Short mmCIF file of N, CA and C in Angstrom, two decimals:
data_model
loop_
_atom_site.label_atom_id
_atom_site.label_comp_id
_atom_site.label_asym_id
_atom_site.label_seq_id
_atom_site.Cartn_x
_atom_site.Cartn_y
_atom_site.Cartn_z
N MET V 189 21.20 26.48 14.30
CA MET V 189 19.94 26.21 13.60
C MET V 189 18.77 26.56 14.51
N ALA V 190 17.81 27.29 13.99
CA ALA V 190 16.66 27.67 14.79
C ALA V 190 15.39 27.38 14.00
N LEU V 191 14.33 27.06 14.72
CA LEU V 191 13.06 26.84 14.05
C LEU V 191 12.49 28.18 13.66
N ASP V 192 12.23 28.33 12.38
CA ASP V 192 11.67 29.59 11.92
C ASP V 192 10.18 29.61 12.18
N GLN V 193 9.49 28.64 11.62
CA GLN V 193 8.06 28.56 11.88
C GLN V 193 7.55 27.14 11.64
N GLN V 194 6.53 26.79 12.37
CA GLN V 194 5.90 25.48 12.22
C GLN V 194 4.44 25.70 11.91
N THR V 195 3.95 25.08 10.84
CA THR V 195 2.56 25.29 10.45
C THR V 195 1.87 23.96 10.18
N GLU V 196 0.57 23.96 10.38
CA GLU V 196 -0.25 22.81 10.02
C GLU V 196 -0.44 22.82 8.51
N MET V 197 -0.31 21.67 7.88
CA MET V 197 -0.52 21.59 6.44
C MET V 197 -2.01 21.47 6.13
N THR V 198 -2.41 22.03 4.99
CA THR V 198 -3.79 21.86 4.55
C THR V 198 -3.96 20.45 3.99
N GLN V 199 -5.21 20.01 3.82
CA GLN V 199 -5.46 18.68 3.27
C GLN V 199 -4.88 18.56 1.87
N SER V 200 -4.97 19.63 1.10
CA SER V 200 -4.41 19.61 -0.25
C SER V 200 -2.90 19.43 -0.22
N GLU V 201 -2.23 20.11 0.72
CA GLU V 201 -0.77 19.96 0.85
C GLU V 201 -0.41 18.54 1.30
N ILE V 202 -1.23 17.99 2.20
CA ILE V 202 -1.02 16.60 2.64
C ILE V 202 -1.15 15.65 1.45
N ASP V 203 -2.19 15.86 0.64
CA ASP V 203 -2.39 15.01 -0.54
C ASP V 203 -1.18 15.08 -1.47
N ASP V 204 -0.63 16.29 -1.63
CA ASP V 204 0.53 16.46 -2.52
C ASP V 204 1.73 15.65 -2.02
N VAL V 205 1.99 15.74 -0.72
CA VAL V 205 3.13 15.01 -0.15
C VAL V 205 2.92 13.50 -0.31
N LEU V 206 1.73 13.02 0.03
CA LEU V 206 1.47 11.58 -0.04
C LEU V 206 1.49 11.06 -1.47
N SER V 207 1.09 11.90 -2.42
CA SER V 207 1.05 11.46 -3.81
C SER V 207 2.42 11.43 -4.44
N ARG V 208 3.34 12.29 -4.00
CA ARG V 208 4.65 12.28 -4.65
C ARG V 208 5.62 11.31 -3.97
N HIS V 209 5.20 10.73 -2.86
CA HIS V 209 6.02 9.69 -2.24
C HIS V 209 5.33 8.34 -2.40
N GLU V 210 6.08 7.28 -2.18
CA GLU V 210 5.48 5.94 -2.26
C GLU V 210 5.97 5.02 -1.16
N THR V 211 6.71 5.59 -0.22
CA THR V 211 7.15 4.78 0.92
C THR V 211 6.93 5.55 2.21
N GLY V 212 6.78 4.80 3.29
CA GLY V 212 6.59 5.41 4.60
C GLY V 212 6.93 4.38 5.67
N VAL V 213 6.73 4.76 6.93
CA VAL V 213 6.97 3.85 8.04
C VAL V 213 5.63 3.53 8.70
N LEU V 214 5.29 2.25 8.71
CA LEU V 214 4.03 1.80 9.30
C LEU V 214 4.32 1.26 10.70
N SER V 215 3.60 1.80 11.68
CA SER V 215 3.79 1.36 13.06
C SER V 215 2.55 0.62 13.55
N LEU V 216 2.82 -0.55 14.14
CA LEU V 216 1.76 -1.39 14.70
C LEU V 216 2.07 -1.63 16.16
N ALA V 217 1.10 -2.10 16.91
CA ALA V 217 1.35 -2.41 18.32
C ALA V 217 0.51 -3.60 18.73
N ARG V 218 1.04 -4.35 19.72
CA ARG V 218 0.30 -5.46 20.29
C ARG V 218 0.67 -5.49 21.76
N SER V 219 -0.33 -5.26 22.61
CA SER V 219 -0.07 -5.08 24.05
C SER V 219 0.99 -3.99 24.20
N ASP V 220 2.12 -4.33 24.80
CA ASP V 220 3.16 -3.32 25.00
C ASP V 220 4.27 -3.40 23.97
N ASP V 221 4.08 -4.25 22.96
CA ASP V 221 5.15 -4.44 21.98
C ASP V 221 4.92 -3.55 20.77
N PRO V 222 5.88 -2.69 20.47
CA PRO V 222 5.77 -1.88 19.25
C PRO V 222 6.38 -2.61 18.07
N TYR V 223 5.98 -2.24 16.88
CA TYR V 223 6.53 -2.83 15.66
C TYR V 223 6.42 -1.80 14.56
N ALA V 224 7.52 -1.47 13.94
CA ALA V 224 7.52 -0.46 12.87
C ALA V 224 8.29 -1.00 11.68
N ILE V 225 7.75 -0.81 10.50
CA ILE V 225 8.39 -1.32 9.29
C ILE V 225 8.26 -0.31 8.15
N PRO V 226 9.29 -0.27 7.31
CA PRO V 226 9.17 0.54 6.10
C PRO V 226 8.25 -0.17 5.10
N ILE V 227 7.38 0.56 4.48
CA ILE V 227 6.45 -0.06 3.52
C ILE V 227 6.33 0.84 2.29
N SER V 228 5.83 0.25 1.20
CA SER V 228 5.47 1.08 0.06
C SER V 228 3.96 1.09 -0.04
N TYR V 229 3.43 2.16 -0.60
CA TYR V 229 1.98 2.30 -0.66
C TYR V 229 1.57 2.96 -1.97
N GLY V 230 0.30 2.81 -2.29
CA GLY V 230 -0.33 3.61 -3.32
C GLY V 230 -1.35 4.49 -2.63
N TYR V 231 -1.45 5.75 -3.03
CA TYR V 231 -2.36 6.67 -2.35
C TYR V 231 -3.46 7.12 -3.30
N ASP V 232 -4.69 6.93 -2.87
CA ASP V 232 -5.86 7.38 -3.62
C ASP V 232 -6.25 8.74 -3.04
N SER V 233 -5.83 9.82 -3.72
CA SER V 233 -6.06 11.16 -3.17
C SER V 233 -7.54 11.56 -3.25
N GLU V 234 -8.28 10.93 -4.12
CA GLU V 234 -9.71 11.26 -4.23
C GLU V 234 -10.47 10.80 -2.99
N HIS V 235 -10.18 9.57 -2.54
CA HIS V 235 -10.87 9.04 -1.37
C HIS V 235 -10.00 9.06 -0.12
N ARG V 236 -8.76 9.51 -0.29
CA ARG V 236 -7.79 9.61 0.82
C ARG V 236 -7.61 8.27 1.52
N ARG V 237 -7.25 7.29 0.73
CA ARG V 237 -7.01 5.94 1.24
C ARG V 237 -5.65 5.46 0.76
N PHE V 238 -5.05 4.59 1.56
CA PHE V 238 -3.76 3.98 1.21
C PHE V 238 -4.00 2.51 0.86
N TYR V 239 -3.24 2.05 -0.13
CA TYR V 239 -3.28 0.63 -0.49
C TYR V 239 -1.86 0.09 -0.38
N MET V 240 -1.69 -1.02 0.29
CA MET V 240 -0.34 -1.56 0.47
C MET V 240 -0.32 -3.08 0.43
N ARG V 241 0.81 -3.59 -0.06
CA ARG V 241 1.07 -5.03 -0.05
C ARG V 241 2.08 -5.27 1.06
N LEU V 242 1.77 -6.19 1.93
CA LEU V 242 2.70 -6.50 3.01
C LEU V 242 3.13 -7.96 2.88
N VAL V 243 4.43 -8.17 2.84
CA VAL V 243 5.00 -9.49 2.60
C VAL V 243 5.50 -10.07 3.91
N SER V 244 5.10 -11.31 4.20
CA SER V 244 5.57 -11.94 5.43
C SER V 244 5.83 -13.42 5.18
N THR V 245 6.51 -14.03 6.11
CA THR V 245 6.77 -15.47 6.05
C THR V 245 5.99 -16.13 7.19
N PRO V 246 5.81 -17.45 7.14
CA PRO V 246 4.95 -18.12 8.14
C PRO V 246 5.34 -17.82 9.59
N GLU V 247 6.64 -17.72 9.86
CA GLU V 247 7.07 -17.53 11.24
C GLU V 247 7.40 -16.08 11.56
N SER V 248 7.12 -15.18 10.66
CA SER V 248 7.63 -13.83 10.85
C SER V 248 6.85 -13.06 11.92
N GLU V 249 7.58 -12.13 12.51
CA GLU V 249 7.00 -11.24 13.51
C GLU V 249 5.90 -10.39 12.88
N LYS V 250 6.14 -10.01 11.62
CA LYS V 250 5.16 -9.16 10.95
C LYS V 250 3.81 -9.85 10.88
N ARG V 251 3.84 -11.14 10.58
CA ARG V 251 2.57 -11.85 10.45
C ARG V 251 1.81 -11.87 11.77
N GLU V 252 2.54 -11.97 12.86
CA GLU V 252 1.88 -11.95 14.16
C GLU V 252 1.18 -10.61 14.40
N PHE V 253 1.86 -9.54 14.01
CA PHE V 253 1.26 -8.23 14.24
C PHE V 253 0.10 -7.94 13.29
N LEU V 254 0.06 -8.65 12.17
CA LEU V 254 -1.00 -8.43 11.19
C LEU V 254 -2.14 -9.43 11.34
N SER V 255 -2.11 -10.22 12.40
CA SER V 255 -3.05 -11.33 12.50
C SER V 255 -4.51 -10.91 12.64
N SER V 256 -4.75 -9.70 13.14
CA SER V 256 -6.12 -9.22 13.18
C SER V 256 -6.15 -7.89 12.43
N SER V 257 -7.22 -7.13 12.55
CA SER V 257 -7.26 -5.82 11.92
C SER V 257 -6.60 -4.83 12.87
N PRO V 258 -5.31 -4.58 12.69
CA PRO V 258 -4.59 -3.81 13.71
C PRO V 258 -4.73 -2.30 13.54
N ASP V 259 -4.74 -1.61 14.69
CA ASP V 259 -4.63 -0.16 14.67
C ASP V 259 -3.22 0.18 14.23
N CYS V 260 -3.09 1.26 13.51
CA CYS V 260 -1.76 1.59 13.00
C CYS V 260 -1.59 3.09 12.83
N ARG V 261 -0.34 3.47 12.66
CA ARG V 261 -0.01 4.82 12.24
C ARG V 261 0.96 4.71 11.08
N LEU V 262 0.74 5.52 10.07
CA LEU V 262 1.64 5.57 8.93
C LEU V 262 2.28 6.95 8.89
N VAL V 263 3.60 6.99 8.85
CA VAL V 263 4.32 8.26 8.82
C VAL V 263 5.05 8.38 7.48
N VAL V 264 4.84 9.49 6.83
CA VAL V 264 5.54 9.81 5.58
C VAL V 264 6.18 11.17 5.78
N TYR V 265 7.46 11.29 5.47
CA TYR V 265 8.11 12.58 5.69
C TYR V 265 9.09 12.89 4.58
N GLU V 266 9.42 14.14 4.48
CA GLU V 266 10.42 14.56 3.50
C GLU V 266 11.17 15.76 4.05
N GLU V 267 12.39 15.88 3.61
CA GLU V 267 13.21 17.02 4.01
C GLU V 267 13.83 17.61 2.77
N THR V 268 13.43 18.81 2.46
CA THR V 268 14.02 19.54 1.35
C THR V 268 14.42 20.89 1.91
N GLU V 269 15.66 20.98 2.32
CA GLU V 269 16.09 22.17 3.05
C GLU V 269 15.65 23.45 2.36
N PRO V 270 15.13 24.38 3.09
CA PRO V 270 15.04 24.43 4.56
C PRO V 270 13.68 23.98 5.11
N VAL V 271 12.95 23.18 4.30
CA VAL V 271 11.60 22.79 4.72
C VAL V 271 11.55 21.31 5.06
N TYR V 272 10.96 21.00 6.20
CA TYR V 272 10.76 19.62 6.64
C TYR V 272 9.26 19.41 6.77
N GLN V 273 8.74 18.38 6.11
CA GLN V 273 7.30 18.12 6.16
C GLN V 273 7.05 16.67 6.59
N SER V 274 6.04 16.48 7.39
CA SER V 274 5.69 15.12 7.80
C SER V 274 4.17 14.98 7.86
N VAL V 275 3.71 13.79 7.51
CA VAL V 275 2.28 13.47 7.54
C VAL V 275 2.09 12.22 8.39
N VAL V 276 1.11 12.24 9.26
CA VAL V 276 0.79 11.08 10.09
C VAL V 276 -0.66 10.69 9.82
N ALA V 277 -0.88 9.45 9.42
CA ALA V 277 -2.24 8.93 9.20
C ALA V 277 -2.51 7.88 10.27
N ILE V 278 -3.68 7.98 10.90
CA ILE V 278 -4.03 7.07 11.99
C ILE V 278 -5.32 6.33 11.61
N GLY V 279 -5.31 5.01 11.77
CA GLY V 279 -6.51 4.25 11.45
C GLY V 279 -6.33 2.76 11.70
N THR V 280 -7.18 1.99 11.08
CA THR V 280 -7.15 0.54 11.23
C THR V 280 -6.87 -0.10 9.88
N LEU V 281 -5.89 -0.99 9.85
CA LEU V 281 -5.60 -1.70 8.61
C LEU V 281 -6.70 -2.70 8.31
N GLU V 282 -7.15 -2.70 7.08
CA GLU V 282 -8.20 -3.64 6.68
C GLU V 282 -7.65 -4.54 5.59
N GLN V 283 -7.67 -5.83 5.84
CA GLN V 283 -7.16 -6.76 4.82
C GLN V 283 -8.19 -6.92 3.71
N ILE V 284 -7.72 -6.93 2.49
CA ILE V 284 -8.60 -7.12 1.33
C ILE V 284 -8.38 -8.52 0.79
N SER V 285 -9.41 -9.32 0.81
CA SER V 285 -9.33 -10.68 0.29
C SER V 285 -9.30 -10.64 -1.24
N THR V 286 -8.59 -11.59 -1.83
CA THR V 286 -8.56 -11.63 -3.29
C THR V 286 -9.95 -11.91 -3.86
N ASP V 287 -10.84 -12.47 -3.04
CA ASP V 287 -12.21 -12.75 -3.50
C ASP V 287 -13.02 -11.47 -3.70
N GLU V 288 -12.63 -10.38 -3.03
CA GLU V 288 -13.42 -9.16 -3.10
C GLU V 288 -12.76 -8.09 -3.96
N LEU V 289 -11.70 -8.46 -4.68
CA LEU V 289 -11.00 -7.48 -5.51
C LEU V 289 -11.86 -6.96 -6.64
N THR V 290 -11.68 -5.68 -6.94
CA THR V 290 -12.36 -5.04 -8.07
C THR V 290 -11.31 -4.43 -8.99
N ALA V 291 -11.76 -3.98 -10.15
CA ALA V 291 -10.83 -3.31 -11.08
C ALA V 291 -10.23 -2.07 -10.42
N ASP V 292 -11.01 -1.38 -9.61
CA ASP V 292 -10.50 -0.19 -8.92
C ASP V 292 -9.37 -0.56 -7.95
N HIS V 293 -9.56 -1.65 -7.20
CA HIS V 293 -8.49 -2.11 -6.31
C HIS V 293 -7.21 -2.37 -7.11
N ILE V 294 -7.35 -3.06 -8.24
CA ILE V 294 -6.18 -3.43 -9.03
C ILE V 294 -5.44 -2.18 -9.49
N GLU V 295 -6.20 -1.15 -9.88
CA GLU V 295 -5.56 0.10 -10.30
C GLU V 295 -4.85 0.78 -9.12
N GLN V 296 -5.46 0.72 -7.94
CA GLN V 296 -4.82 1.34 -6.78
C GLN V 296 -3.54 0.61 -6.39
N TYR V 297 -3.56 -0.71 -6.42
CA TYR V 297 -2.35 -1.46 -6.09
C TYR V 297 -1.27 -1.27 -7.16
N GLY V 298 -1.71 -0.92 -8.37
CA GLY V 298 -0.74 -0.63 -9.43
C GLY V 298 0.12 0.57 -9.09
N LYS V 299 -0.37 1.45 -8.21
CA LYS V 299 0.40 2.64 -7.82
C LYS V 299 1.42 2.33 -6.73
N ALA V 300 1.28 1.16 -6.11
CA ALA V 300 2.21 0.80 -5.03
C ALA V 300 3.40 0.07 -5.64
N LYS V 301 4.57 0.34 -5.12
CA LYS V 301 5.78 -0.33 -5.60
C LYS V 301 5.66 -1.84 -5.43
N ARG V 302 6.37 -2.57 -6.27
CA ARG V 302 6.39 -4.03 -6.12
C ARG V 302 7.09 -4.41 -4.84
N PRO V 303 6.61 -5.48 -4.17
CA PRO V 303 7.35 -5.99 -3.02
C PRO V 303 8.72 -6.47 -3.52
N LEU V 304 9.73 -6.23 -2.73
CA LEU V 304 11.08 -6.57 -3.17
C LEU V 304 11.43 -8.00 -2.77
N PHE V 305 10.94 -8.95 -3.57
CA PHE V 305 11.17 -10.36 -3.26
C PHE V 305 12.66 -10.68 -3.17
N GLU V 306 13.42 -9.99 -4.01
CA GLU V 306 14.83 -10.36 -4.11
C GLU V 306 15.61 -10.10 -2.83
N ILE V 307 15.08 -9.30 -1.92
CA ILE V 307 15.83 -9.04 -0.69
C ILE V 307 15.55 -10.13 0.35
N TRP V 308 14.63 -11.05 0.03
CA TRP V 308 14.29 -12.09 0.99
C TRP V 308 15.12 -13.33 0.74
N ALA V 309 15.62 -13.91 1.80
CA ALA V 309 16.41 -15.13 1.65
C ALA V 309 15.51 -16.32 1.30
N GLU V 310 14.28 -16.30 1.80
CA GLU V 310 13.39 -17.43 1.57
C GLU V 310 12.92 -17.45 0.11
N GLY V 311 12.47 -18.62 -0.32
CA GLY V 311 11.91 -18.73 -1.65
C GLY V 311 10.56 -18.04 -1.71
N LYS V 312 10.18 -17.63 -2.90
CA LYS V 312 8.91 -16.92 -3.05
C LYS V 312 7.73 -17.76 -2.57
N GLU V 313 7.87 -19.09 -2.73
CA GLU V 313 6.74 -19.94 -2.36
C GLU V 313 6.42 -19.87 -0.87
N GLU V 314 7.39 -19.44 -0.06
CA GLU V 314 7.15 -19.33 1.37
C GLU V 314 6.62 -17.95 1.76
N LEU V 315 6.63 -17.04 0.83
CA LEU V 315 6.20 -15.68 1.15
C LEU V 315 4.69 -15.55 0.99
N ASP V 316 4.12 -14.80 1.89
CA ASP V 316 2.69 -14.54 1.83
C ASP V 316 2.52 -13.05 1.61
N VAL V 317 1.93 -12.68 0.47
CA VAL V 317 1.67 -11.27 0.19
C VAL V 317 0.22 -10.99 0.54
N GLN V 318 0.01 -10.12 1.50
CA GLN V 318 -1.35 -9.77 1.91
C GLN V 318 -1.64 -8.35 1.45
N LEU V 319 -2.86 -8.15 1.01
CA LEU V 319 -3.28 -6.83 0.53
C LEU V 319 -4.05 -6.12 1.64
N PHE V 320 -3.66 -4.87 1.88
CA PHE V 320 -4.32 -4.11 2.94
C PHE V 320 -4.74 -2.74 2.42
N LYS V 321 -5.77 -2.22 3.08
CA LYS V 321 -6.23 -0.86 2.80
C LYS V 321 -6.24 -0.10 4.13
N LEU V 322 -5.81 1.15 4.08
CA LEU V 322 -5.90 2.01 5.25
C LEU V 322 -6.77 3.21 4.89
N ASP V 323 -7.91 3.28 5.53
CA ASP V 323 -8.84 4.41 5.34
C ASP V 323 -8.74 5.21 6.64
N PRO V 324 -7.85 6.20 6.71
CA PRO V 324 -7.50 6.81 7.99
C PRO V 324 -8.67 7.50 8.68
N GLU V 325 -8.71 7.33 10.00
CA GLU V 325 -9.69 8.08 10.80
C GLU V 325 -9.24 9.53 10.92
N SER V 326 -7.94 9.75 10.90
CA SER V 326 -7.43 11.12 10.93
C SER V 326 -6.09 11.20 10.21
N MET V 327 -5.83 12.37 9.66
CA MET V 327 -4.55 12.62 9.02
C MET V 327 -4.13 14.04 9.38
N SER V 328 -2.87 14.19 9.67
CA SER V 328 -2.39 15.54 9.96
C SER V 328 -1.01 15.71 9.35
N GLY V 329 -0.68 16.94 9.03
CA GLY V 329 0.63 17.22 8.44
C GLY V 329 1.21 18.48 9.02
N ARG V 330 2.53 18.49 9.17
CA ARG V 330 3.21 19.67 9.70
C ARG V 330 4.37 20.05 8.80
N ARG V 331 4.54 21.34 8.66
CA ARG V 331 5.68 21.84 7.91
C ARG V 331 6.52 22.71 8.85
N ILE V 332 7.80 22.44 8.84
CA ILE V 332 8.71 23.24 9.65
C ILE V 332 9.75 23.85 8.73
N GLU V 333 9.88 25.14 8.83
CA GLU V 333 10.94 25.81 8.06
C GLU V 333 12.08 26.13 9.01
N ILE V 334 13.25 25.71 8.60
CA ILE V 334 14.42 25.87 9.46
C ILE V 334 15.22 27.09 9.01
N GLU V 335 15.44 27.94 9.97
CA GLU V 335 16.21 29.16 9.69
C GLU V 335 17.69 28.80 9.64
N SER V 336 18.35 29.13 8.57
CA SER V 336 19.78 28.78 8.47
C SER V 336 20.68 29.81 9.15
N MET K 374 -28.94 -11.58 -16.43
CA MET K 374 -27.54 -11.93 -16.63
C MET K 374 -26.91 -10.92 -17.57
N SER K 375 -25.76 -10.37 -17.20
CA SER K 375 -25.14 -9.32 -18.00
C SER K 375 -24.40 -9.88 -19.21
N GLY K 376 -24.02 -11.16 -19.16
CA GLY K 376 -23.27 -11.72 -20.27
C GLY K 376 -21.80 -11.38 -20.22
N THR K 377 -21.34 -10.85 -19.08
CA THR K 377 -19.93 -10.49 -18.96
C THR K 377 -19.06 -11.74 -19.01
N GLU K 378 -17.98 -11.64 -19.80
CA GLU K 378 -17.04 -12.76 -19.88
C GLU K 378 -16.24 -12.87 -18.58
N THR K 379 -15.95 -14.09 -18.19
CA THR K 379 -15.07 -14.28 -17.05
C THR K 379 -13.84 -15.08 -17.49
N TYR K 380 -12.75 -14.84 -16.80
CA TYR K 380 -11.46 -15.45 -17.15
C TYR K 380 -10.79 -15.97 -15.88
N GLN K 381 -9.97 -16.98 -16.07
CA GLN K 381 -9.14 -17.45 -14.98
C GLN K 381 -7.75 -16.85 -15.19
N PHE K 382 -7.35 -16.05 -14.23
CA PHE K 382 -6.03 -15.42 -14.30
C PHE K 382 -5.06 -16.21 -13.44
N SER K 383 -3.87 -16.45 -13.97
CA SER K 383 -2.83 -17.10 -13.18
C SER K 383 -1.53 -16.34 -13.39
N CYS K 384 -0.98 -15.81 -12.29
CA CYS K 384 0.25 -15.02 -12.39
C CYS K 384 1.45 -15.96 -12.57
N PRO K 385 2.24 -15.76 -13.62
CA PRO K 385 3.39 -16.65 -13.83
C PRO K 385 4.48 -16.44 -12.79
N GLU K 386 4.43 -15.33 -12.07
CA GLU K 386 5.52 -15.05 -11.14
C GLU K 386 5.21 -15.51 -9.71
N CYS K 387 4.02 -15.16 -9.20
CA CYS K 387 3.73 -15.53 -7.80
C CYS K 387 2.74 -16.69 -7.70
N GLY K 388 2.13 -17.07 -8.83
CA GLY K 388 1.21 -18.20 -8.82
C GLY K 388 -0.20 -17.87 -8.40
N GLN K 389 -0.46 -16.60 -8.09
CA GLN K 389 -1.82 -16.21 -7.68
C GLN K 389 -2.81 -16.48 -8.81
N SER K 390 -3.93 -17.08 -8.47
CA SER K 390 -4.98 -17.26 -9.47
C SER K 390 -6.24 -16.54 -9.02
N LEU K 391 -6.93 -15.97 -9.99
CA LEU K 391 -8.14 -15.19 -9.70
C LEU K 391 -9.13 -15.40 -10.83
N THR K 392 -10.41 -15.39 -10.51
CA THR K 392 -11.44 -15.33 -11.53
C THR K 392 -11.78 -13.87 -11.73
N VAL K 393 -11.65 -13.39 -12.96
CA VAL K 393 -11.82 -11.96 -13.21
C VAL K 393 -12.79 -11.72 -14.36
N ASP K 394 -13.35 -10.50 -14.38
CA ASP K 394 -14.19 -10.10 -15.52
C ASP K 394 -13.34 -9.22 -16.45
N ASP K 395 -13.99 -8.68 -17.48
CA ASP K 395 -13.24 -7.90 -18.47
C ASP K 395 -12.55 -6.69 -17.85
N SER K 396 -13.28 -5.96 -16.99
CA SER K 396 -12.69 -4.74 -16.44
C SER K 396 -11.48 -5.07 -15.56
N MET K 397 -11.55 -6.17 -14.83
CA MET K 397 -10.41 -6.57 -13.99
C MET K 397 -9.26 -7.06 -14.87
N ARG K 398 -9.58 -7.73 -15.95
CA ARG K 398 -8.52 -8.21 -16.86
C ARG K 398 -7.75 -7.03 -17.45
N PHE K 399 -8.51 -6.02 -17.90
CA PHE K 399 -7.83 -4.84 -18.46
C PHE K 399 -6.98 -4.15 -17.39
N ALA K 400 -7.52 -4.05 -16.18
CA ALA K 400 -6.78 -3.39 -15.10
C ALA K 400 -5.51 -4.17 -14.76
N LEU K 401 -5.58 -5.49 -14.79
CA LEU K 401 -4.40 -6.31 -14.49
C LEU K 401 -3.33 -6.12 -15.57
N VAL K 402 -3.73 -6.11 -16.83
CA VAL K 402 -2.76 -5.94 -17.92
C VAL K 402 -2.09 -4.57 -17.81
N ASP K 403 -2.89 -3.55 -17.44
CA ASP K 403 -2.33 -2.19 -17.33
C ASP K 403 -1.45 -2.01 -16.09
N ASN K 404 -1.79 -2.69 -15.00
CA ASN K 404 -1.14 -2.41 -13.72
C ASN K 404 -0.26 -3.52 -13.18
N GLY K 405 -0.31 -4.70 -13.80
CA GLY K 405 0.48 -5.82 -13.30
C GLY K 405 -0.31 -6.62 -12.27
N CYS K 406 0.29 -7.74 -11.85
CA CYS K 406 -0.39 -8.61 -10.89
C CYS K 406 -0.71 -7.82 -9.62
N VAL K 407 -1.95 -7.93 -9.19
CA VAL K 407 -2.37 -7.15 -8.02
C VAL K 407 -1.66 -7.61 -6.76
N VAL K 408 -1.23 -8.86 -6.72
CA VAL K 408 -0.60 -9.37 -5.51
C VAL K 408 0.90 -9.10 -5.49
N CYS K 409 1.61 -9.46 -6.57
CA CYS K 409 3.07 -9.32 -6.54
C CYS K 409 3.58 -8.17 -7.39
N GLY K 410 2.74 -7.59 -8.22
CA GLY K 410 3.16 -6.45 -9.03
C GLY K 410 3.87 -6.81 -10.32
N ALA K 411 3.99 -8.10 -10.61
CA ALA K 411 4.71 -8.50 -11.84
C ALA K 411 3.99 -7.96 -13.08
N PRO K 412 4.77 -7.45 -14.04
CA PRO K 412 4.14 -6.99 -15.29
C PRO K 412 3.53 -8.17 -16.04
N LEU K 413 2.42 -7.93 -16.74
CA LEU K 413 1.71 -9.00 -17.45
C LEU K 413 1.64 -8.68 -18.94
N ARG K 414 1.59 -9.74 -19.75
CA ARG K 414 1.55 -9.57 -21.20
C ARG K 414 0.13 -9.59 -21.74
N GLY K 415 -0.79 -10.11 -20.94
CA GLY K 415 -2.16 -10.27 -21.43
C GLY K 415 -2.45 -11.69 -21.85
N THR K 416 -1.43 -12.55 -21.77
CA THR K 416 -1.61 -13.95 -22.19
C THR K 416 -1.85 -14.87 -20.98
N GLU K 417 -1.99 -14.27 -19.80
CA GLU K 417 -2.10 -15.06 -18.57
C GLU K 417 -3.57 -15.36 -18.21
N PHE K 418 -4.47 -15.21 -19.19
CA PHE K 418 -5.90 -15.35 -18.91
C PHE K 418 -6.50 -16.45 -19.78
N ALA K 419 -7.30 -17.29 -19.17
CA ALA K 419 -8.00 -18.33 -19.93
C ALA K 419 -9.50 -18.11 -19.75
N ALA K 420 -10.22 -18.08 -20.86
CA ALA K 420 -11.67 -17.87 -20.78
C ALA K 420 -12.32 -19.02 -20.02
N CYS K 421 -13.25 -18.69 -19.13
CA CYS K 421 -13.98 -19.72 -18.39
C CYS K 421 -15.11 -20.22 -19.26
N SER K 422 -15.29 -21.51 -19.27
CA SER K 422 -16.35 -22.07 -20.13
C SER K 422 -17.69 -21.94 -19.44
#
């Protein structure tokens, strides 16, 4: 297997990849501790923003990492042989309070998959669903074509 | 004063309650609960007096 060519994706190509997917890997950090989790998102291609629901429990590690407005990276990738594409969005997660919700927010969260409560051992009453927005400071995408 | 109606929304699945206007009510019925994503019937709203 050899790399045929690697190219930077255009913003339009990045929008296409992000719009046809709904899951990615969100990476957070605190001091020297990394934390990465699979998440689902809704993508607003007009404003290039991500909307996500993050579910945590009172004692969870995730809640500790989300305790302030954390810097993050979101990676979304796909492999459709012979093409491999990946998008990296870098920015700061912003929590959206239910007090500031608008009809537009509700429509954007409608594009995000439901949190999978059923995979949690704890009862729903112990789960805390927080709403976040990521308005990336930068986004980049790469396409690699693999020569067979 | 715009005269916009307000409603108290309560999600039967996650228990989230919100005070919403008409545009938010329509968006919730179309998109499900904003917090947990549960589908809604449109009967989860009570008009605020």
